[in-house]
């Protein structure tokens, strides 16, 4: 089925909350399993004697495969939707999960996280499309509901470390196989609905297919997409530094235990969940570009002082930074979809996938810098990244995006 037929079906007014909750749950299961990988870093460092560079390469493998491949699967889905890629992606993740739990060395771990990453890459573009199809006229809210499931799953990484992997070690990973199986069941239900929507969309859109297919993208919107990817790329580098290495900074510079460090990371992550959920509705009210700008420039003063504050101030700063910087998480996806409404799957994969995958390169760089200099040096470097949010001022306003789409 063509992209035009699918998009005509998406013009529905009603928001289908049941499907949004279901796909959000699938997103939760997918990303909570992916969060197992960084959650295991403190354990693997000790049990397999890994250095920071090797940890960076593990983060690189899972993030690069899960992210860079997303636009590829999204492009394919724009040409021909395959609803049952959703449970298939979860199955691939489950295979990688089993291998990760049984991995005896660094190289087997890399192979295992490759499968986890590919499973995630298969899931995300079609997950974003389902959220778009079920959104009705509340695209910001719908994308927030979808994304908050994933962010909440990611936020549980420090909980997994403290209560599962510290007491049970690497074998504790195998307990997540049941989570993957539940995810497969839920996503099979969503896929059945998705398949029905495609059938309905074919009948509704036959007369308008040629009109939408021939409509090209305005050059200014293409430029805006490139700039948006770079902005998300900068935000991803900051998040990669916090999620993968700040726990080591807390341990080395503040003298915390592994379990104590996870509490701080969890605060940052759970604040991000709240920010993700509220960011969409706020963008519907105040504008998407404004929220994207606020999420980075608003967080910059706080990120700049974070490496220098006493432990007592880390918690409130962490909460505020997590909330503010993640408030544009779902908003950037919706903004990208409105820049290029003819390519929903590809741009969703580009923003959620490729741009975040660049954070994987950051993880390798951070690991190398930490081995050469120190963890504190990495944290100071990260603190300047939100300042790149000033580039948002060069993005077209929401109204201008709509006008350019209508004119071209």
Tab-separated table of C-alpha atoms in Angstrom:
chain	number	residue	atom	x	y	z
A	1	UNK	CA	0.000	0.000	0.000
A	2	UNK	CA	1.237	3.528	-0.832
A	3	UNK	CA	1.924	6.253	1.696
A	4	UNK	CA	-0.904	8.336	0.252
A	5	UNK	CA	-3.538	5.728	1.029
A	6	UNK	CA	-2.335	5.384	4.580
A	7	UNK	CA	-2.281	9.109	5.195
A	8	UNK	CA	-5.806	9.649	3.954
A	9	UNK	CA	-6.905	7.176	6.564
A	10	UNK	CA	-5.024	9.201	9.168
A	11	UNK	CA	-7.290	12.218	8.644
A	12	UNK	CA	-9.776	10.781	11.148
A	13	UNK	CA	-10.943	13.177	13.855
A	14	UNK	CA	-11.347	10.733	16.738
A	15	UNK	CA	-8.327	9.842	18.866
A	16	UNK	CA	-8.181	6.080	19.500
A	17	UNK	CA	-6.829	5.939	23.050
A	18	UNK	CA	-7.013	2.141	23.355
A	19	UNK	CA	-4.536	1.681	20.511
A	20	UNK	CA	-2.335	4.508	21.807
A	21	UNK	CA	-2.138	2.858	25.221
A	22	UNK	CA	-1.392	-0.521	23.629
A	23	UNK	CA	1.398	0.778	21.384
A	24	UNK	CA	2.773	2.758	24.343
A	25	UNK	CA	2.839	-0.477	26.343
A	26	UNK	CA	4.690	-2.173	23.489
A	27	UNK	CA	7.113	0.743	23.472
A	28	UNK	CA	7.560	0.325	27.227
A	29	UNK	CA	8.441	-3.359	26.883
A	30	UNK	CA	10.801	-2.715	23.951
A	31	UNK	CA	12.735	0.097	25.615
A	32	UNK	CA	12.800	-1.483	29.069
A	33	UNK	CA	14.549	-4.479	27.507
A	34	UNK	CA	16.951	-2.189	25.659
A	35	UNK	CA	17.595	-0.415	28.976
A	36	UNK	CA	18.943	-3.707	30.299
A	37	UNK	CA	22.141	-3.085	28.321
A	38	UNK	CA	23.330	0.149	30.036
A	39	UNK	CA	21.914	-1.126	33.330
A	40	UNK	CA	24.404	-3.986	33.147
A	41	UNK	CA	27.452	-1.767	32.558
A	42	UNK	CA	28.568	-1.508	36.228
A	43	UNK	CA	28.175	-5.284	36.575
A	44	UNK	CA	29.993	-6.145	33.338
A	45	UNK	CA	32.818	-3.766	34.209
A	46	UNK	CA	33.606	-5.898	37.247
A	47	UNK	CA	32.654	-9.439	36.167
A	48	UNK	CA	34.245	-9.292	32.682
A	49	UNK	CA	36.933	-6.707	33.546
A	50	UNK	CA	35.792	-4.260	30.865
A	51	UNK	CA	37.299	-0.803	30.485
A	52	UNK	CA	35.392	2.386	29.647
A	53	UNK	CA	36.222	2.104	25.945
A	54	UNK	CA	34.701	-1.393	25.750
A	55	UNK	CA	31.599	-0.181	27.571
A	56	UNK	CA	31.404	2.641	25.044
A	57	UNK	CA	31.563	0.122	22.182
A	58	UNK	CA	28.722	-1.939	23.674
A	59	UNK	CA	26.624	1.226	23.919
A	60	UNK	CA	27.662	2.060	20.357
A	61	UNK	CA	26.570	-1.327	19.018
A	62	UNK	CA	23.109	-1.368	20.584
A	63	UNK	CA	22.385	2.289	19.849
A	64	UNK	CA	23.806	2.328	16.343
A	65	UNK	CA	21.918	-0.776	15.199
A	66	UNK	CA	18.694	0.281	16.890
A	67	UNK	CA	18.935	3.840	15.605
A	68	UNK	CA	20.659	4.080	12.246
A	69	UNK	CA	18.572	1.237	10.823
A	70	UNK	CA	15.303	2.919	11.804
A	71	UNK	CA	15.134	5.233	8.760
A	72	UNK	CA	15.798	2.208	6.537
A	73	UNK	CA	12.861	0.266	7.958
A	74	UNK	CA	10.808	3.479	7.978
A	75	UNK	CA	11.516	4.082	4.280
A	76	UNK	CA	10.463	0.512	3.505
A	77	UNK	CA	7.272	0.937	5.566
A	78	UNK	CA	6.399	4.120	3.638
A	79	UNK	CA	6.466	2.074	0.457
A	80	UNK	CA	4.728	-0.978	1.836
A	81	UNK	CA	3.440	-1.261	5.383
A	82	UNK	CA	4.098	-4.536	7.170
A	83	UNK	CA	2.077	-4.442	10.430
A	84	UNK	CA	3.482	-7.674	11.799
A	85	UNK	CA	6.975	-6.213	11.870
A	86	UNK	CA	5.942	-5.007	15.336
A	87	UNK	CA	5.832	-8.441	17.061
A	88	UNK	CA	8.686	-9.680	14.841
A	89	UNK	CA	10.909	-6.870	16.123
A	90	UNK	CA	10.114	-7.868	19.699
A	91	UNK	CA	11.007	-11.476	18.870
A	92	UNK	CA	14.422	-10.367	17.552
A	93	UNK	CA	14.955	-8.408	20.766
A	94	UNK	CA	14.126	-11.507	22.804
A	95	UNK	CA	16.742	-13.551	20.911
A	96	UNK	CA	19.389	-10.932	21.665
A	97	UNK	CA	18.286	-10.783	25.279
A	98	UNK	CA	18.870	-14.503	25.792
A	99	UNK	CA	22.321	-14.245	24.225
A	100	UNK	CA	23.187	-11.235	26.386
A	101	UNK	CA	22.266	-13.068	29.575
A	102	UNK	CA	24.496	-16.006	28.651
A	103	UNK	CA	27.409	-14.103	27.056
A	104	UNK	CA	30.819	-15.272	28.394
A	105	UNK	CA	32.902	-12.440	26.921
A	106	UNK	CA	32.951	-9.012	25.321
A	107	UNK	CA	32.609	-10.205	21.710
A	108	UNK	CA	29.562	-12.407	22.349
A	109	UNK	CA	27.974	-9.477	24.150
A	110	UNK	CA	28.470	-7.326	21.039
A	111	UNK	CA	26.731	-9.961	18.887
A	112	UNK	CA	23.849	-10.216	21.355
A	113	UNK	CA	23.226	-6.485	21.605
A	114	UNK	CA	23.245	-6.378	17.793
A	115	UNK	CA	20.030	-8.447	17.823
A	116	UNK	CA	18.536	-6.285	20.573
A	117	UNK	CA	19.303	-3.214	18.493
A	118	UNK	CA	17.872	-4.601	15.258
A	119	UNK	CA	14.678	-5.629	17.052
A	120	UNK	CA	14.284	-2.088	18.324
A	121	UNK	CA	14.992	-0.640	14.859
A	122	UNK	CA	12.214	-2.775	13.371
A	123	UNK	CA	9.738	-1.708	16.053
A	124	UNK	CA	10.106	2.069	16.268
A	125	UNK	CA	9.119	3.372	12.792
A	126	UNK	CA	5.964	1.277	12.695
A	127	UNK	CA	5.227	2.170	16.321
A	128	UNK	CA	5.413	5.880	15.459
A	129	UNK	CA	3.153	5.279	12.461
A	130	UNK	CA	0.543	3.561	14.617
A	131	UNK	CA	0.602	6.516	17.023
A	132	UNK	CA	0.173	8.875	14.056
A	133	UNK	CA	-2.746	6.829	12.682
A	134	UNK	CA	-4.545	6.704	16.043
A	135	UNK	CA	-3.882	10.360	16.901
A	136	UNK	CA	-6.829	12.052	15.215
A	137	UNK	CA	-6.289	15.789	15.656
A	138	UNK	CA	-4.210	15.406	18.845
A	139	UNK	CA	-0.849	14.547	17.354
A	140	UNK	CA	1.230	16.070	20.132
A	141	UNK	CA	-0.689	14.232	22.840
A	142	UNK	CA	-0.713	10.975	20.870
A	143	UNK	CA	3.032	11.060	20.295
A	144	UNK	CA	3.562	11.854	23.989
A	145	UNK	CA	1.485	8.846	25.025
A	146	UNK	CA	3.505	6.661	22.670
A	147	UNK	CA	6.909	8.065	23.634
A	148	UNK	CA	6.270	8.121	27.377
A	149	UNK	CA	6.020	4.326	27.339
A	150	UNK	CA	9.512	4.084	25.868
A	151	UNK	CA	10.994	6.716	28.142
A	152	UNK	CA	9.494	5.080	31.210
A	153	UNK	CA	11.014	1.774	30.127
A	154	UNK	CA	14.403	3.443	29.746
A	155	UNK	CA	14.054	5.122	33.126
A	156	UNK	CA	13.914	1.732	34.832
A	157	UNK	CA	17.539	0.928	33.936
A	158	UNK	CA	18.919	2.061	37.331
A	159	UNK	CA	16.135	0.135	39.109
A	160	UNK	CA	17.119	-2.990	37.196
A	161	UNK	CA	20.750	-2.481	38.225
A	162	UNK	CA	20.016	-1.906	41.902
A	163	UNK	CA	17.420	-4.632	42.488
A	164	UNK	CA	18.093	-7.305	39.854
A	165	UNK	CA	21.622	-7.168	38.444
A	166	UNK	CA	23.530	-6.294	41.629
A	167	UNK	CA	22.087	-9.297	43.548
A	168	UNK	CA	21.693	-11.750	40.612
A	169	UNK	CA	24.412	-10.675	38.196
A	170	UNK	CA	24.360	-11.269	34.462
A	171	UNK	CA	21.932	-14.209	34.632
A	172	UNK	CA	19.300	-11.814	35.957
A	173	UNK	CA	18.916	-10.607	32.355
A	174	UNK	CA	17.079	-13.836	31.502
A	175	UNK	CA	14.168	-12.797	33.705
A	176	UNK	CA	13.232	-10.295	30.984
A	177	UNK	CA	12.410	-13.029	28.478
A	178	UNK	CA	8.879	-13.126	29.924
A	179	UNK	CA	8.605	-9.361	29.408
A	180	UNK	CA	9.457	-9.844	25.732
A	181	UNK	CA	6.818	-12.557	25.356
A	182	UNK	CA	4.132	-10.293	26.840
A	183	UNK	CA	5.261	-7.579	24.433
A	184	UNK	CA	4.863	-9.924	21.469
A	185	UNK	CA	1.258	-10.664	22.492
A	186	UNK	CA	0.329	-6.976	22.877
A	187	UNK	CA	1.976	-5.988	19.593
A	188	UNK	CA	0.188	-8.796	17.766
A	189	UNK	CA	-3.106	-7.208	18.869
A	190	UNK	CA	-1.938	-3.787	17.619
A	191	UNK	CA	-0.822	-5.325	14.327
A	192	UNK	CA	-4.301	-6.752	13.735
A	193	UNK	CA	-5.816	-3.262	14.189
A	194	UNK	CA	-3.127	-1.762	11.955
A	195	UNK	CA	-3.865	-4.299	9.229
A	196	UNK	CA	-7.572	-3.414	9.373
A	197	UNK	CA	-6.780	0.304	9.093
A	198	UNK	CA	-4.728	-0.333	5.962
A	199	UNK	CA	-7.637	-2.199	4.357
A	200	UNK	CA	-10.012	0.680	5.109
A	201	UNK	CA	-7.484	3.250	3.950
A	202	UNK	CA	-7.096	1.626	0.536
A	203	UNK	CA	-10.796	2.038	-0.160
A	204	UNK	CA	-10.919	5.649	1.038
A	205	UNK	CA	-7.854	6.978	-0.715
A	206	UNK	CA	-7.893	5.627	-4.270
A	207	UNK	CA	-9.143	8.895	-5.796
A	208	UNK	CA	-6.473	11.065	-4.129
A	209	UNK	CA	-3.378	8.882	-4.411
A	210	UNK	CA	-1.924	10.661	-7.428
A	211	UNK	CA	-2.392	14.102	-5.851
A	212	UNK	CA	-0.435	13.245	-2.688
A	213	UNK	CA	2.264	11.183	-4.392
A	214	UNK	CA	3.092	14.005	-6.833
A	215	UNK	CA	3.336	16.613	-4.078
A	216	UNK	CA	7.017	17.349	-3.407
A	217	UNK	CA	8.726	18.727	-0.322
A	218	UNK	CA	9.563	22.443	-0.197
A	219	UNK	CA	13.367	23.051	-0.183
A	220	UNK	CA	13.087	25.148	2.991
A	221	UNK	CA	11.412	22.220	4.747
A	222	UNK	CA	14.220	19.906	3.664
A	223	UNK	CA	16.748	22.346	5.151
A	224	UNK	CA	14.697	22.527	8.353
A	225	UNK	CA	14.747	18.714	8.582
A	226	UNK	CA	18.547	18.651	8.355
A	227	UNK	CA	18.790	21.297	11.068
A	228	UNK	CA	16.294	19.440	13.274
A	229	UNK	CA	18.330	16.234	13.010
A	230	UNK	CA	21.422	18.155	14.142
A	231	UNK	CA	19.543	19.670	17.108
A	232	UNK	CA	18.297	16.249	18.217
A	233	UNK	CA	21.799	14.925	17.652
A	234	UNK	CA	23.187	17.453	20.171
A	235	UNK	CA	20.491	16.552	22.704
A	236	UNK	CA	21.261	12.855	22.195
A	237	UNK	CA	24.945	13.362	22.926
A	238	UNK	CA	24.065	14.924	26.241
A	239	UNK	CA	21.664	12.116	27.114
A	240	UNK	CA	24.257	9.509	26.117
A	241	UNK	CA	26.763	11.039	28.506
A	242	UNK	CA	24.318	11.030	31.409
A	243	UNK	CA	22.707	7.615	30.853
A	244	UNK	CA	25.922	5.718	30.142
A	245	UNK	CA	28.635	7.422	32.198
A	246	UNK	CA	27.248	9.696	34.914
A	247	UNK	CA	26.846	6.687	37.208
A	248	UNK	CA	30.636	6.185	37.051
A	249	UNK	CA	31.124	9.895	37.810
A	250	UNK	CA	28.978	9.533	40.932
A	251	UNK	CA	30.968	6.482	41.984
A	252	UNK	CA	34.425	7.923	41.268
A	253	UNK	CA	34.005	11.579	42.260
A	254	UNK	CA	31.344	11.389	44.978
A	255	UNK	CA	32.257	7.972	46.403
A	256	UNK	CA	28.810	6.416	45.968
A	257	UNK	CA	28.182	2.684	45.643
A	258	UNK	CA	26.723	1.202	42.442
A	259	UNK	CA	23.309	0.901	44.075
A	260	UNK	CA	23.349	4.470	45.405
A	261	UNK	CA	24.373	5.878	42.017
A	262	UNK	CA	21.339	4.261	40.381
A	263	UNK	CA	18.979	6.365	42.501
A	264	UNK	CA	20.340	9.565	40.930
A	265	UNK	CA	20.112	8.171	37.397
A	266	UNK	CA	16.547	7.046	38.060
A	267	UNK	CA	15.595	10.563	39.177
A	268	UNK	CA	16.940	11.964	35.904
A	269	UNK	CA	15.125	9.308	33.873
A	270	UNK	CA	11.762	9.567	35.644
A	271	UNK	CA	11.859	13.359	35.292
A	272	UNK	CA	12.353	12.733	31.583
A	273	UNK	CA	9.245	10.563	31.515
A	274	UNK	CA	7.196	13.408	32.996
A	275	UNK	CA	8.732	15.887	30.573
A	276	UNK	CA	8.001	13.635	27.601
A	277	UNK	CA	4.359	13.240	28.590
A	278	UNK	CA	3.724	16.950	29.179
A	279	UNK	CA	5.803	18.157	26.230
A	280	UNK	CA	3.289	17.029	23.596
A	281	UNK	CA	0.222	18.782	25.041
A	282	UNK	CA	2.325	21.899	25.736
A	283	UNK	CA	3.462	21.891	22.104
A	284	UNK	CA	-0.162	21.632	20.945
A	285	UNK	CA	-0.835	24.783	22.974
A	286	UNK	CA	2.343	26.882	22.652
A	287	UNK	CA	3.896	25.622	19.419
A	288	UNK	CA	6.332	22.863	18.620
A	289	UNK	CA	9.309	25.029	17.746
A	290	UNK	CA	8.923	26.975	21.002
A	291	UNK	CA	8.994	23.792	23.099
A	292	UNK	CA	12.053	22.478	21.218
A	293	UNK	CA	13.868	25.754	21.909
A	294	UNK	CA	12.850	25.786	25.578
A	295	UNK	CA	13.926	22.177	26.141
A	296	UNK	CA	17.557	22.918	25.303
A	297	UNK	CA	18.139	26.576	26.136
A	298	UNK	CA	16.095	26.250	29.329
A	299	UNK	CA	18.263	23.336	30.473
A	300	UNK	CA	21.638	24.851	29.456
A	301	UNK	CA	22.289	26.956	32.605
A	302	UNK	CA	21.580	23.923	34.770
A	303	UNK	CA	23.746	21.522	32.758
A	304	UNK	CA	26.647	23.978	32.877
A	305	UNK	CA	26.766	24.045	36.686
A	306	UNK	CA	25.937	20.354	37.267
A	307	UNK	CA	29.575	19.071	37.249
A	308	UNK	CA	30.565	21.499	40.008
A	309	UNK	CA	27.734	21.303	42.565
A	310	UNK	CA	27.830	19.343	45.851
A	311	UNK	CA	25.994	16.038	46.039
A	312	UNK	CA	23.056	17.635	47.869
A	313	UNK	CA	22.198	19.761	44.815
A	314	UNK	CA	22.570	16.988	42.234
A	315	UNK	CA	19.054	15.616	42.875
A	316	UNK	CA	17.070	18.842	42.254
A	317	UNK	CA	19.291	19.767	39.307
A	318	UNK	CA	18.989	16.282	37.846
A	319	UNK	CA	15.205	16.384	38.094
A	320	UNK	CA	14.934	19.806	36.448
A	321	UNK	CA	17.390	18.959	33.674
A	322	UNK	CA	15.690	15.636	32.950
A	323	UNK	CA	12.263	17.276	32.836
A	324	UNK	CA	13.234	20.254	30.683
A	325	UNK	CA	15.585	18.633	28.197
A	326	UNK	CA	13.236	15.723	27.505
A	327	UNK	CA	10.093	17.847	27.105
A	328	UNK	CA	10.777	18.036	23.369
A	329	UNK	CA	11.325	14.285	22.950
A	330	UNK	CA	7.944	13.591	21.348
A	331	UNK	CA	7.606	17.120	19.968
A	332	UNK	CA	10.561	16.752	17.598
A	333	UNK	CA	8.930	13.665	16.065
A	334	UNK	CA	5.622	15.459	15.443
A	335	UNK	CA	7.441	18.526	14.093
A	336	UNK	CA	9.410	16.301	11.683
A	337	UNK	CA	6.214	14.545	10.561
A	338	UNK	CA	4.691	17.932	9.754
A	339	UNK	CA	7.807	18.990	7.847
A	340	UNK	CA	7.449	15.945	5.585
A	341	UNK	CA	3.908	14.496	5.901
A	342	UNK	CA	4.502	12.404	2.763
A	343	UNK	CA	7.209	10.368	4.520
A	344	UNK	CA	5.879	9.592	8.001
A	345	UNK	CA	7.790	6.348	8.515
A	346	UNK	CA	11.111	7.594	7.213
A	347	UNK	CA	11.169	10.877	9.172
A	348	UNK	CA	10.008	9.129	12.354
A	349	UNK	CA	12.888	6.697	11.975
A	350	UNK	CA	15.228	9.565	11.162
A	351	UNK	CA	14.421	11.576	14.292
A	352	UNK	CA	13.944	8.732	16.774
A	353	UNK	CA	16.546	6.571	15.092
A	354	UNK	CA	19.414	8.052	13.156
A	355	UNK	CA	19.706	11.245	15.197
A	356	UNK	CA	19.747	9.283	18.464
A	357	UNK	CA	22.116	6.790	16.908
A	358	UNK	CA	24.630	9.570	16.633
A	359	UNK	CA	24.546	9.519	20.423
A	360	UNK	CA	26.078	6.068	20.093
A	361	UNK	CA	29.147	7.648	18.522
A	362	UNK	CA	29.172	9.974	21.494
A	363	UNK	CA	29.231	6.970	23.827
A	364	UNK	CA	32.387	5.634	22.158
A	365	UNK	CA	33.986	9.085	22.271
A	366	UNK	CA	33.064	9.512	25.939
A	367	UNK	CA	34.512	6.132	26.846
A	368	UNK	CA	37.784	6.957	25.096
A	369	UNK	CA	37.976	10.424	26.686
A	370	UNK	CA	37.242	8.939	30.116
A	371	UNK	CA	40.123	6.455	29.722
A	372	UNK	CA	42.493	9.197	28.516
A	373	UNK	CA	41.436	12.006	30.860
A	374	UNK	CA	38.694	11.379	33.431
A	375	UNK	CA	34.961	10.912	33.868
A	376	UNK	CA	34.700	14.483	35.158
A	377	UNK	CA	36.212	15.770	31.917
A	378	UNK	CA	33.448	13.956	30.011
A	379	UNK	CA	30.747	15.484	32.201
A	380	UNK	CA	32.128	18.998	31.674
A	381	UNK	CA	32.232	18.421	27.916
A	382	UNK	CA	28.604	17.246	27.933
A	383	UNK	CA	27.449	20.285	29.883
A	384	UNK	CA	27.994	22.613	26.901
A	385	UNK	CA	25.954	20.603	24.383
A	386	UNK	CA	22.483	22.042	25.185
A	387	UNK	CA	23.770	25.457	24.059
A	388	UNK	CA	23.451	24.144	20.505
A	389	UNK	CA	19.716	24.502	21.027
A	390	UNK	CA	20.159	28.105	19.839
A	391	UNK	CA	20.013	26.627	16.330
A	392	UNK	CA	16.284	26.137	16.911
A	393	UNK	CA	15.870	29.871	16.220
A	394	UNK	CA	16.568	29.096	12.561
A	395	UNK	CA	13.718	26.561	12.304
A	396	UNK	CA	10.463	27.753	10.661
A	397	UNK	CA	7.519	28.382	12.969
A	398	UNK	CA	4.636	25.908	13.060
A	399	UNK	CA	2.478	28.269	10.999
A	400	UNK	CA	5.192	28.727	8.391
A	401	UNK	CA	5.586	24.943	8.096
A	402	UNK	CA	1.860	24.627	7.361
A	403	UNK	CA	2.013	27.472	4.845
A	404	UNK	CA	5.018	26.035	2.990
A	405	UNK	CA	3.304	22.626	2.775
A	406	UNK	CA	0.190	24.247	1.321
A	407	UNK	CA	2.065	26.391	-1.177
A	408	UNK	CA	4.380	23.712	-2.563
